[in-house]
CSV table of C-alpha atoms in Angstrom, one decimal:
chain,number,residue,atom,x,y,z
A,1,UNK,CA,9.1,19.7,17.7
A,2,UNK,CA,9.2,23.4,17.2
A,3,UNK,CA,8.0,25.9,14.4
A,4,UNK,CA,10.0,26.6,12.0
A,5,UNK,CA,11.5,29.1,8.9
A,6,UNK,CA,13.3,27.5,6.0
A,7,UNK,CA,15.5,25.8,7.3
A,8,UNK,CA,17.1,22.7,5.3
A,9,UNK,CA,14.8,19.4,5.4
A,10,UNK,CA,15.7,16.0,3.9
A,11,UNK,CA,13.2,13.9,2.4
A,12,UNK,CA,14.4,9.9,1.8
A,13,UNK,CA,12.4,7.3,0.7
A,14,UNK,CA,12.3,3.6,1.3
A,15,UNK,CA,14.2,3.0,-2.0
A,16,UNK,CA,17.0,5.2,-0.9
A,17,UNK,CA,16.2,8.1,-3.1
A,18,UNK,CA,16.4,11.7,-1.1
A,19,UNK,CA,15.8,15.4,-2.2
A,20,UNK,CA,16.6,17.8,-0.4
A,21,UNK,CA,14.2,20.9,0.2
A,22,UNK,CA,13.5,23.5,2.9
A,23,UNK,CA,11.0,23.0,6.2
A,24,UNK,CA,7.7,24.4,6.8
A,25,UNK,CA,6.0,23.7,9.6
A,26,UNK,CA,7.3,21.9,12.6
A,27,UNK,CA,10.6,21.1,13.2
A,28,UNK,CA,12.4,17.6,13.8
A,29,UNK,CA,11.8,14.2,11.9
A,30,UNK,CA,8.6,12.2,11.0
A,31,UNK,CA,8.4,8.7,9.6
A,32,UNK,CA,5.4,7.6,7.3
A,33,UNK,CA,4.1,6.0,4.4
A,34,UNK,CA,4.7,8.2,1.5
A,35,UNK,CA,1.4,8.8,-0.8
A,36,UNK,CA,0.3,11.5,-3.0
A,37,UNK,CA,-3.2,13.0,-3.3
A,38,UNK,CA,-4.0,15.2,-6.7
A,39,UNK,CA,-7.0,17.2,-5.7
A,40,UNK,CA,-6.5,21.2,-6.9
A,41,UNK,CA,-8.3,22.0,-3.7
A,42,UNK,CA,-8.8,21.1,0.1
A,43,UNK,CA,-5.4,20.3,1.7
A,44,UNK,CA,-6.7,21.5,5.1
A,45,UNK,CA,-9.7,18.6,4.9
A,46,UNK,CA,-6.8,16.3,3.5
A,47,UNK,CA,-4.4,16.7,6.6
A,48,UNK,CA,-7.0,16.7,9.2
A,49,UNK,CA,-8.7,13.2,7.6
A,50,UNK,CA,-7.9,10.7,10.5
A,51,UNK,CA,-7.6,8.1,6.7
A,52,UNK,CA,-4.6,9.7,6.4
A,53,UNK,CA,-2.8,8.7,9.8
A,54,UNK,CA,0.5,7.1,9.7
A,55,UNK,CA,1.1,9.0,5.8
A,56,UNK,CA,2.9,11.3,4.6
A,57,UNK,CA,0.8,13.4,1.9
A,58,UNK,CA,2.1,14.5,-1.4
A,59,UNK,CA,0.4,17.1,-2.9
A,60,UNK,CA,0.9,17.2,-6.7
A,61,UNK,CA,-1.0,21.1,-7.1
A,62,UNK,CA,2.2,23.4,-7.2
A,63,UNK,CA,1.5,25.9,-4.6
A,64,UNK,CA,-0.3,25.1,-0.9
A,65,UNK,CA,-1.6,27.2,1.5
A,66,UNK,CA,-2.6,29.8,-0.8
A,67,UNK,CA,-6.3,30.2,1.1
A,68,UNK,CA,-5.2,29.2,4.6
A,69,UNK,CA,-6.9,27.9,7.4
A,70,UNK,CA,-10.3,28.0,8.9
A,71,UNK,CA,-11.9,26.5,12.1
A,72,UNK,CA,-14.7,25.5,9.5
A,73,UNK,CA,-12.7,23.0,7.2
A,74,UNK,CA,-11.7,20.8,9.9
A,75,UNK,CA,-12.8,17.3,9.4
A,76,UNK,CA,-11.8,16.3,12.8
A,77,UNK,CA,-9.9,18.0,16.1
A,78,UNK,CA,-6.6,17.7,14.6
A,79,UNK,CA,-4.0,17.3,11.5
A,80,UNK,CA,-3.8,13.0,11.4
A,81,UNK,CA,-0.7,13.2,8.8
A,82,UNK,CA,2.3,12.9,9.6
A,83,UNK,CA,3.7,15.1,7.0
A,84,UNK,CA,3.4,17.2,4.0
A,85,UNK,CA,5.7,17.2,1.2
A,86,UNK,CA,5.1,20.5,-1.3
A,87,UNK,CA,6.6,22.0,-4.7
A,88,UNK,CA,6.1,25.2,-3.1
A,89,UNK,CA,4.3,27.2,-0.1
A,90,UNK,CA,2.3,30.1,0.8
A,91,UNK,CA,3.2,32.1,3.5
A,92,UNK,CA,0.8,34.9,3.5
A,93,UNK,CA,-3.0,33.2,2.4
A,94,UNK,CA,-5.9,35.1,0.8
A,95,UNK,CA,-9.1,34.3,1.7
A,96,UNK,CA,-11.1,36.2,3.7
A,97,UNK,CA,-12.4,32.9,5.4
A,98,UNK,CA,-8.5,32.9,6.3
A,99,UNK,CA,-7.6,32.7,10.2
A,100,UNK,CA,-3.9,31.3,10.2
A,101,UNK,CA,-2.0,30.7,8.0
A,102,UNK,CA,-0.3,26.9,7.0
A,103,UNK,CA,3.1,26.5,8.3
A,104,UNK,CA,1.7,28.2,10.9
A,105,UNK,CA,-0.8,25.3,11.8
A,106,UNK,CA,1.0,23.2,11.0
A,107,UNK,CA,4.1,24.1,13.7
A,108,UNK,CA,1.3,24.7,15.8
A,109,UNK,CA,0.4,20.9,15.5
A,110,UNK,CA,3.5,19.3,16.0
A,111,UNK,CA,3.9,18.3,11.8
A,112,UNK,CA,7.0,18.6,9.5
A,113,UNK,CA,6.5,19.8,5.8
A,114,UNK,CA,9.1,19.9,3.2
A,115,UNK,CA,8.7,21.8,-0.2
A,116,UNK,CA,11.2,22.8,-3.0
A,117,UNK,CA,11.6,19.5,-3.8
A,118,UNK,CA,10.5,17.8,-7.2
A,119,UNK,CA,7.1,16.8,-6.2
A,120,UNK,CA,6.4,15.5,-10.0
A,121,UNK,CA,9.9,13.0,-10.0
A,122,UNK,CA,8.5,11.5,-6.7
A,123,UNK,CA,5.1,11.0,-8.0
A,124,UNK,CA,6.4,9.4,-11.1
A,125,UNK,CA,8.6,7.1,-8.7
A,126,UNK,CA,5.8,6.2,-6.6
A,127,UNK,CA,3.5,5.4,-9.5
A,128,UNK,CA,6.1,3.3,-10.7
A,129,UNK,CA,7.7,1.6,-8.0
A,130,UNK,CA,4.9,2.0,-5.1
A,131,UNK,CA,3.7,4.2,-2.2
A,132,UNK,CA,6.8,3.1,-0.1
A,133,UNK,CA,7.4,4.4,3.4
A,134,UNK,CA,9.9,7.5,4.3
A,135,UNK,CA,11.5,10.1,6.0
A,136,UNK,CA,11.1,14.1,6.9
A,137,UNK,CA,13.8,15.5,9.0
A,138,UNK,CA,15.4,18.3,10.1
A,139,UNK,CA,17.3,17.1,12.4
A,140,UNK,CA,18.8,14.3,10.1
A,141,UNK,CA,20.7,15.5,7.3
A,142,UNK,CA,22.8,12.7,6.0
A,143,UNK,CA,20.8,10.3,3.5
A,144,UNK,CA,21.9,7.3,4.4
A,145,UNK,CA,21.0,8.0,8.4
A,146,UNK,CA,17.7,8.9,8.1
A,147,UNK,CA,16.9,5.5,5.7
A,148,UNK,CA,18.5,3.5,8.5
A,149,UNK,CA,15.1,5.0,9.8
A,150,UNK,CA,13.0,4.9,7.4
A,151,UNK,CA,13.8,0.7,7.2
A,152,UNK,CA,12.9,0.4,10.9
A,153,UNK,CA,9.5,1.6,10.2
A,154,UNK,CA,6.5,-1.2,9.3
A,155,UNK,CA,4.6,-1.9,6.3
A,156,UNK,CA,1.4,-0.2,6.2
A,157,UNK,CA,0.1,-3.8,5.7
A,158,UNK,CA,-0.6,-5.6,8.2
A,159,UNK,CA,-1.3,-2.3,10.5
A,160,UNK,CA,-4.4,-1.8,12.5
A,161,UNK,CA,-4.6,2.0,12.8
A,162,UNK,CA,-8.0,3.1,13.3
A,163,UNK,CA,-7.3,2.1,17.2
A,164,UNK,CA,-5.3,5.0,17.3
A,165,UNK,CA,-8.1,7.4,15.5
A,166,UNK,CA,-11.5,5.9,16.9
A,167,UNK,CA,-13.5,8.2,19.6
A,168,UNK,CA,-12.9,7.0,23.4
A,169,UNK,CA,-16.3,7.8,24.4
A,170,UNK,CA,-19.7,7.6,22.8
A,171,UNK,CA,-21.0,10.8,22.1
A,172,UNK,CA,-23.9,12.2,19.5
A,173,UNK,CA,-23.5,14.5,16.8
A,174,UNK,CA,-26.4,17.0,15.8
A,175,UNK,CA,-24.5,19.3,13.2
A,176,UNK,CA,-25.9,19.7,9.8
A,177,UNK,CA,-24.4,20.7,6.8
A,178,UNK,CA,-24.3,25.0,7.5
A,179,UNK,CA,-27.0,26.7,5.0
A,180,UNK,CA,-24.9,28.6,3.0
A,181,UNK,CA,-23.0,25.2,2.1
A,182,UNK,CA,-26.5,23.3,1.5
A,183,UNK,CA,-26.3,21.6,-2.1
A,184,UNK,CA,-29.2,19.5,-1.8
A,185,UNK,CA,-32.9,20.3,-2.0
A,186,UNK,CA,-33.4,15.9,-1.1
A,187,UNK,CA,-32.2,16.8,2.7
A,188,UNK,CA,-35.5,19.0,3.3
A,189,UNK,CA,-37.8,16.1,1.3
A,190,UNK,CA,-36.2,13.6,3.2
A,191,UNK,CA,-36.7,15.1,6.7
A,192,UNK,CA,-40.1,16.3,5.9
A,193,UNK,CA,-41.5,12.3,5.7
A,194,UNK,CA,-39.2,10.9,8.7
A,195,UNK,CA,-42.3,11.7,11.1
A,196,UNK,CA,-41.8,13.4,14.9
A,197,UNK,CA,-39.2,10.9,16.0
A,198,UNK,CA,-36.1,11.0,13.5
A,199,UNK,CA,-34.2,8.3,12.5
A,200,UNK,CA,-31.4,7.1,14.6
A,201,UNK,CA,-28.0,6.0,13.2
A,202,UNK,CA,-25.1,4.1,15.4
A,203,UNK,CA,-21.9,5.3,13.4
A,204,UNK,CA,-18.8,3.0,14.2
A,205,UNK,CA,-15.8,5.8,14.0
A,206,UNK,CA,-13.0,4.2,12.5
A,207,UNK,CA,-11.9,7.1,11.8
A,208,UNK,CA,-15.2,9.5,10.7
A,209,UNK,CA,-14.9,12.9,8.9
A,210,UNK,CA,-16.9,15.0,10.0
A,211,UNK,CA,-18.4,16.2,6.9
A,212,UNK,CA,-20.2,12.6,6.9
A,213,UNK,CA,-21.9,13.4,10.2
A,214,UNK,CA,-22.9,16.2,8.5
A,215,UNK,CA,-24.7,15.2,5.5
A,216,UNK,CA,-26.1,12.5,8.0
A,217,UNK,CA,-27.4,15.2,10.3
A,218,UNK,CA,-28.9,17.4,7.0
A,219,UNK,CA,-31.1,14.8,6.6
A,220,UNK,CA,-32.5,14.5,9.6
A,221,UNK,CA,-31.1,11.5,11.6
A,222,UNK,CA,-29.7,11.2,14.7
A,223,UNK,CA,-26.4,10.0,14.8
A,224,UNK,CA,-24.5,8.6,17.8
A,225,UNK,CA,-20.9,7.7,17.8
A,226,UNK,CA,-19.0,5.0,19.2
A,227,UNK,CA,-15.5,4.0,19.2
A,228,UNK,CA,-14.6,0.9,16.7
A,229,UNK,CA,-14.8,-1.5,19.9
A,230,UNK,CA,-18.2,-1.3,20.8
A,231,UNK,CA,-20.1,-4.5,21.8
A,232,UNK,CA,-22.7,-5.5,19.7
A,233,UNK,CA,-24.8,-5.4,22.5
A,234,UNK,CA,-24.3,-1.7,23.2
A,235,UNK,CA,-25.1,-1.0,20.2
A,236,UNK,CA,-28.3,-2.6,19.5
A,237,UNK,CA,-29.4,-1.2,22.5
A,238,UNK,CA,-29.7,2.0,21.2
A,239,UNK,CA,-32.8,0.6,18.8
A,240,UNK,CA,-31.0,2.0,15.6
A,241,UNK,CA,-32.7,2.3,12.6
A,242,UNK,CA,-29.5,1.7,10.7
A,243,UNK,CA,-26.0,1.3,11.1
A,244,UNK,CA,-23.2,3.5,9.6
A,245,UNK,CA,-19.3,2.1,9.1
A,246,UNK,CA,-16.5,5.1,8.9
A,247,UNK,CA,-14.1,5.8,6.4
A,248,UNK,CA,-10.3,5.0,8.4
A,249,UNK,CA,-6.9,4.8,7.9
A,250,UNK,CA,-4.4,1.5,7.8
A,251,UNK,CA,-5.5,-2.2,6.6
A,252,UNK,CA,-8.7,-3.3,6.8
A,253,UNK,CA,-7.9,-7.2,7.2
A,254,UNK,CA,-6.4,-5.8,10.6
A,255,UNK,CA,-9.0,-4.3,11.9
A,256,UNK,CA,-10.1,-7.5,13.0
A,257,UNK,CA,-12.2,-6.9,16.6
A,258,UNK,CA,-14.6,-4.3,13.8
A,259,UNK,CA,-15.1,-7.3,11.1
A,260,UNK,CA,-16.4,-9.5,13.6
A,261,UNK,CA,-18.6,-6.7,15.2
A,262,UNK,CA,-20.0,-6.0,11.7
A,263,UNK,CA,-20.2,-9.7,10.4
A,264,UNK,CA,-22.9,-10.1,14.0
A,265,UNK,CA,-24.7,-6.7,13.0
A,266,UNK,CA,-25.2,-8.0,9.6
A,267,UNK,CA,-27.5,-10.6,11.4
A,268,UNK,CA,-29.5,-7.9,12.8
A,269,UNK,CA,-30.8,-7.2,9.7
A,270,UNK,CA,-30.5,-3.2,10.3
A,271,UNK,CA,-29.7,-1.3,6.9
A,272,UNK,CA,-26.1,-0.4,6.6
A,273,UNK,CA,-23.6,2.1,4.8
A,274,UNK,CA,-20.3,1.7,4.8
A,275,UNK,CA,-17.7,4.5,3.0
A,276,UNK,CA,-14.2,3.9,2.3
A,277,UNK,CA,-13.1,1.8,5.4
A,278,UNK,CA,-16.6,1.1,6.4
A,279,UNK,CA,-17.1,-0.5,2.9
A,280,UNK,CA,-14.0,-2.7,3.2
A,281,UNK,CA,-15.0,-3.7,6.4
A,282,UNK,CA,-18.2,-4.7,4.9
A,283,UNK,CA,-16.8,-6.8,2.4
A,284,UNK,CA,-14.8,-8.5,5.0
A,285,UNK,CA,-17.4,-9.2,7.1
A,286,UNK,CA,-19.5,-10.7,3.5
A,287,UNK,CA,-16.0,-13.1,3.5
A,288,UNK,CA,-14.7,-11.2,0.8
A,289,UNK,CA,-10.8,-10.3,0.6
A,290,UNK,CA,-9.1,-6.9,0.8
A,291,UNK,CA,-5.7,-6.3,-1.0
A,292,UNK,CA,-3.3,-3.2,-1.0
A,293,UNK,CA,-3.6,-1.1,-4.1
A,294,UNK,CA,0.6,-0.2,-5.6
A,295,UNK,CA,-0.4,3.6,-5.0
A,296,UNK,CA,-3.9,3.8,-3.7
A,297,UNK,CA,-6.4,6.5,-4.9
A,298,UNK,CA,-6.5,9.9,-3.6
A,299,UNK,CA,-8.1,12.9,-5.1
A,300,UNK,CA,-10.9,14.6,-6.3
A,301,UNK,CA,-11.4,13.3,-10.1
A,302,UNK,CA,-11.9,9.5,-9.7
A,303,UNK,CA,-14.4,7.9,-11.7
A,304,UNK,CA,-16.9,5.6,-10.5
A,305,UNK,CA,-19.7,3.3,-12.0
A,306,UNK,CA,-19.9,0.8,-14.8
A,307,UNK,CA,-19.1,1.7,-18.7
A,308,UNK,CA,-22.5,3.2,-20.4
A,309,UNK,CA,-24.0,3.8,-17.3
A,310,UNK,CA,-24.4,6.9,-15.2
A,311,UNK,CA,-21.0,7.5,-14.3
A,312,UNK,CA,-20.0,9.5,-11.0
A,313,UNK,CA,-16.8,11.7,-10.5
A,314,UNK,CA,-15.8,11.0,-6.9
A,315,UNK,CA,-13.6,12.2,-3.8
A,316,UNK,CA,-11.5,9.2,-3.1
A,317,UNK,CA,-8.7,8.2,-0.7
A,318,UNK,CA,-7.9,4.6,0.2
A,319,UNK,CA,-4.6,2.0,0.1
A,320,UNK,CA,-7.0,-1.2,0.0
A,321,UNK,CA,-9.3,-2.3,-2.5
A,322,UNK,CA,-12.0,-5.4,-2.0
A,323,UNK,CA,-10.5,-7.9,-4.4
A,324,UNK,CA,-12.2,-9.6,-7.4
A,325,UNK,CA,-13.8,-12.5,-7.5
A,326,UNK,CA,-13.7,-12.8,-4.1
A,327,UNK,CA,-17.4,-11.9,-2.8
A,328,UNK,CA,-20.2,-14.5,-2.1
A,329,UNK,CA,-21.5,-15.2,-5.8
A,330,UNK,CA,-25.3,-14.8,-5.6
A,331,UNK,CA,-25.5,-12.8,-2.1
A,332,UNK,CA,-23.0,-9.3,-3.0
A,333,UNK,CA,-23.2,-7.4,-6.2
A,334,UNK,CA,-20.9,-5.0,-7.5
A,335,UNK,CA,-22.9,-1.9,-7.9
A,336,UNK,CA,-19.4,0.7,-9.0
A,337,UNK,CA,-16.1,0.0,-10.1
A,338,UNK,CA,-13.0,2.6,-10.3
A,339,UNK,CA,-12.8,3.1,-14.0
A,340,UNK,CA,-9.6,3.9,-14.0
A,341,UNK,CA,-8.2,0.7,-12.7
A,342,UNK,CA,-11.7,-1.5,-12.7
A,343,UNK,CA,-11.1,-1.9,-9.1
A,344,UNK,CA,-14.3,-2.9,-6.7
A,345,UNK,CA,-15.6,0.4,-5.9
A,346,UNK,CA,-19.4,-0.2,-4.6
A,347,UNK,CA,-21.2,-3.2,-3.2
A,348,UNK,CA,-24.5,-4.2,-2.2
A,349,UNK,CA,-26.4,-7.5,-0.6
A,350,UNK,CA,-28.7,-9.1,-3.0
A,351,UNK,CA,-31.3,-9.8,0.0
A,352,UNK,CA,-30.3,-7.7,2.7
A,353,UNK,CA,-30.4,-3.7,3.0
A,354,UNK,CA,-26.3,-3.6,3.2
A,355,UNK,CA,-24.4,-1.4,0.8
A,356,UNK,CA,-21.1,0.4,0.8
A,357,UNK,CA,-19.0,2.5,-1.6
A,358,UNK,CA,-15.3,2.6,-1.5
A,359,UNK,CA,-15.5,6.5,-1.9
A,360,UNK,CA,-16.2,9.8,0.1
A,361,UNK,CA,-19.9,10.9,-1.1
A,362,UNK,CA,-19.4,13.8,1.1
A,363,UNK,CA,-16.8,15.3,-1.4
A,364,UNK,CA,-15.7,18.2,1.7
A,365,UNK,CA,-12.7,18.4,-0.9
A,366,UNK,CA,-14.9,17.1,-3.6
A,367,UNK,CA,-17.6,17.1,-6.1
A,368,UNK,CA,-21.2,16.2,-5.2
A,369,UNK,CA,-22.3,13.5,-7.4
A,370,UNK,CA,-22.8,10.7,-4.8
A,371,UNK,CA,-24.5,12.8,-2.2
A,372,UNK,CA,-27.7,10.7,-3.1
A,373,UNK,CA,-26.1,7.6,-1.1
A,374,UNK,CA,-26.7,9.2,2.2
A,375,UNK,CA,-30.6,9.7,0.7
A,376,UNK,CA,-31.0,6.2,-0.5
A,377,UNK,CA,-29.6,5.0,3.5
A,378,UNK,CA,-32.1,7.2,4.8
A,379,UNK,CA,-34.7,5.9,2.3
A,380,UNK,CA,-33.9,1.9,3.6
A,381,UNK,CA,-33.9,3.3,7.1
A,382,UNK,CA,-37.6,4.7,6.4
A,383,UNK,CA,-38.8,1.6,4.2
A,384,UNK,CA,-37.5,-0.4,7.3
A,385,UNK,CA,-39.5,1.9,9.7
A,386,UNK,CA,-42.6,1.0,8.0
A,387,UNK,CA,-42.4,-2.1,7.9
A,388,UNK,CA,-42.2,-2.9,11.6
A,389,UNK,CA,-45.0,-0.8,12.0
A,390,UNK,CA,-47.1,-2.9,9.6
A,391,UNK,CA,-45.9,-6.2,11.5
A,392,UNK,CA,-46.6,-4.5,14.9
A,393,UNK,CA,-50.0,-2.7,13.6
C-alpha cells in the first residue's frame, strides 16, 4: 500500500450495500469486520487498541483528525485496525501536542480510510441488521467485486485473534501515568502502604493497552508481561502477588490455550483482574458462557452498575458479552451490568479474590469513574500480603 490524496474509495458491506467516498490514508484494499465506536474524542487510542484488530472502525463524530497525532496517545507500537471509515477529515490538525497529522499516519502505517460517505445510514444499518464484515478498496471499484471479497472473509466468531496481538517475549513495564495526566490522589495512598518491596503483577497480554500498565504502574506495582501462552509454571515462578488478564480483540471462547491457563491460576488462589477480554476469559474459566453481542459496545458514555445504585459512566469496547444465567450460582456474582442492554458487565467470586469488569477503567479515551478497580486489586494484593506474613510470622 501507498499514501494517498482523494482518490475514489469503495466501501461494501456484507449485505451488499456500498457507498462510495474518497481515500485517506493508505492506498489498496482491506477486509474487516465493520463496527462503529461513538466516543467525541480519542480516535488515535481507538486505532492503536490491539481490541480492535481484524475491524474496521466507524467513527460516528463528524470530523476526525482535527487534533492529530502524538507519540503520547499510543496505546501500543502500532494502528491494530484495519480501517477507518469517516463523515469527514482533517488535513491540517490543531493542537499543539500535534506531531503528524492523520492520513498522514495512517499512510504511514499501511491502513486505508474512507470518508464522505454517510457514516449515520451505515450506523443505522449496523444497529439494525449487525456489525457484519466488509470492504475498503481502492483498488476495487466495482460493488459487486469487492463483496466477492468481502464473502471470502470469516466470521469474527469463532476467531482467535489475540495470537496475532500478544507480546513474543516477556518483558516488564515501569511507566506510570505522566504527572501532568495524574487524576488520582489513591495512587500516592496506595504506594505509600505497599512497604520497600512493591507488589508484583504477571499481566497475560491478550492484547494490553498501554494505559492499563500505566495506572498499574501509578500505583506502585510491578508489572511483568507475558505473551497469552505462558505456562502456568512460568508464571508462578515469578511469586506474583496477583495476576492481571488483558483486554483483546476476537472471541473469547477461542482463545482456548488462555481459558485453561486461567482456569489452573484460579487454583493458585492469587487475586485477579480481568478487563474487557481478561473478564471474559474469567468467566470462561468460572464455566460460564460467552455470546456475540448484534453490535457490540464501543464508546465513551456506557453505563454501568445496578439501578439505584452508584452508577458508573464507562469507556467500553467489546463484541462478546458473558451470557446470563450461565455462571456458577453461589460461587460468581454479578457485581455491574450494561444498563443499556442489562448485559453482564462485572463479576466477582463469592470466596475467592477474582473479579473482572467487562469495561476499560483506564478511560485513555474515557471518563474516570472506575479508576478505583485498579485500587481495590492492589488493596486484595496487599490484604493477601499480610496474610502470608501472619501464617509465616
Amino acid at each position: 500500500m501507498s499514501s494517498t490524496s482523494d482518490r475514489p474509495a469503495l466501501l461494501v458491506l456484507a449485505d451488499g450495500s456500498a457507498y462510495l467516498g474518497r481515500s485517506f490514508g493508505a492506498t489498496g484494499t482491506t477486509v474487516g469486520e465493520v463496527v462503529f465506536n461513538t466516543g467525541m474524542t480519542g480516535y488515535q487510542e481507538v486505532l492503536t487498541d490491539p481490541s480492535y484488530c481484524g475491524q474496521i472502525v466507524l467513527f460516528t463524530y463528524p470530523e476526525l483528525g482535527n487534533v492529530g497525532i502524538n507519540p503520547e496517545d499510543e496505546e501500543s507500537d502500532r494502528p491494530y485496525v484495519c480501517g477507518a471509515i469517516a463523515r469527514n477529515v482533517s488535513r491540517r490538525p490543531s493542537n499543539w501536542r500535534s506531531t503528524e497529522a492523520l492520513p498522514d499516519y495512517m499512510g504511514r502505517h499501511d491502513i486505508p480510510g474512507i470518508y464522505g460517505v454517510d457514516t449515520r445510514a451505515i450506523v443505522r444499518k449496523i444497529r439494525a441488521v449487525g456489525a457484519m464484515n466488509g470492504a475498503i478498496s481502492t483498488e476495487i471499484l466495482d460493488p459487486a467485486d469487492l463483496l466477492r471479497l468481502v464473502q471470502q472473509t470469516p466470521s469474527m466468531a469463532g476467531l482467535n485473534l489475540v495470537k496475532e496481538v500478544t507480546t513474543a517475549e516477556i518483558y516488564e513495564w515501569t511507566e506510570g501515568t505522566q504527572p501532568e495526566w495524574e487524576f488520582n490522589p489513591a495512587t500516592e495512598a496506595a504506594k505509600a502502604t505497599t512497604g520497600d518491596q512493591p507488589l508484583t503483577v504477571v499481566a497475560l497480554d491478550f492484547g494490553v493497552k498501554r494505559n492499563i500498565l500505566r495506572r498499574l504502574a501509578s500505583f506502585g506495582c510491578r508489572i511483568i508481561v507475558v505473551p497469552a501462552s505462558t505456562p502456568i509454571d512460568t508464571i508462578l515462578g515469578f511469586n506474583p502477588d496477583g495476576i492481571f488478564l488483558s483486554n483483546g480483540p476476537g472471541d473469547p471462547s477461542a482463545v482456548t490455550e488462555g481459558i485453561e491457563t486461567v482456569q489452573q491460576l484460579v487454583n493458585a488462589n492469587k487475586p485477579m483482574f480481568g478487563i474487557c477480554m481478561g473478564h471474559q476469559i474469567l468467566g470462561l474459566a468460572l464455566g460460564a458462557e460467552t455470546f456475540k453481542l448484534k453490535f457490540g459496545h464501543r464508546g465513551l458514555n456506557q453505563p454501568a452498575g445496578f439501578a439505584g445504585q452508584q452508577v458508573e459512566i464507562t469507556s467500553q469496547n467489546h463484541s462478546f458479552a458473558i451470557s446470563d444465567g450461565s455462571l456458577t450460582e453461589g460461587e460468581v456474582e454479578v457485581t455491574h451490568l450494561n444498563l443499556n442492554d442489562r448485559t453482564i458487565a462485572g463479576l466477582r467470586h463469592r470466596q475467592l479474590p477474582l473479579f473482572s469488569v467487562q469495561y476499560h477503567p483506564e478511560a485513555s479515551p474515557g471518563p474516570h469513574d472506575a479508576d478505583y478497580l485498579f485500587e481495590k486489586f492492589v488493596r486484595s494484593m496487599q490484604d493477601a500480603r499480610r496474610n502470608r506474613s501472619a501464617v509465616t510470622a
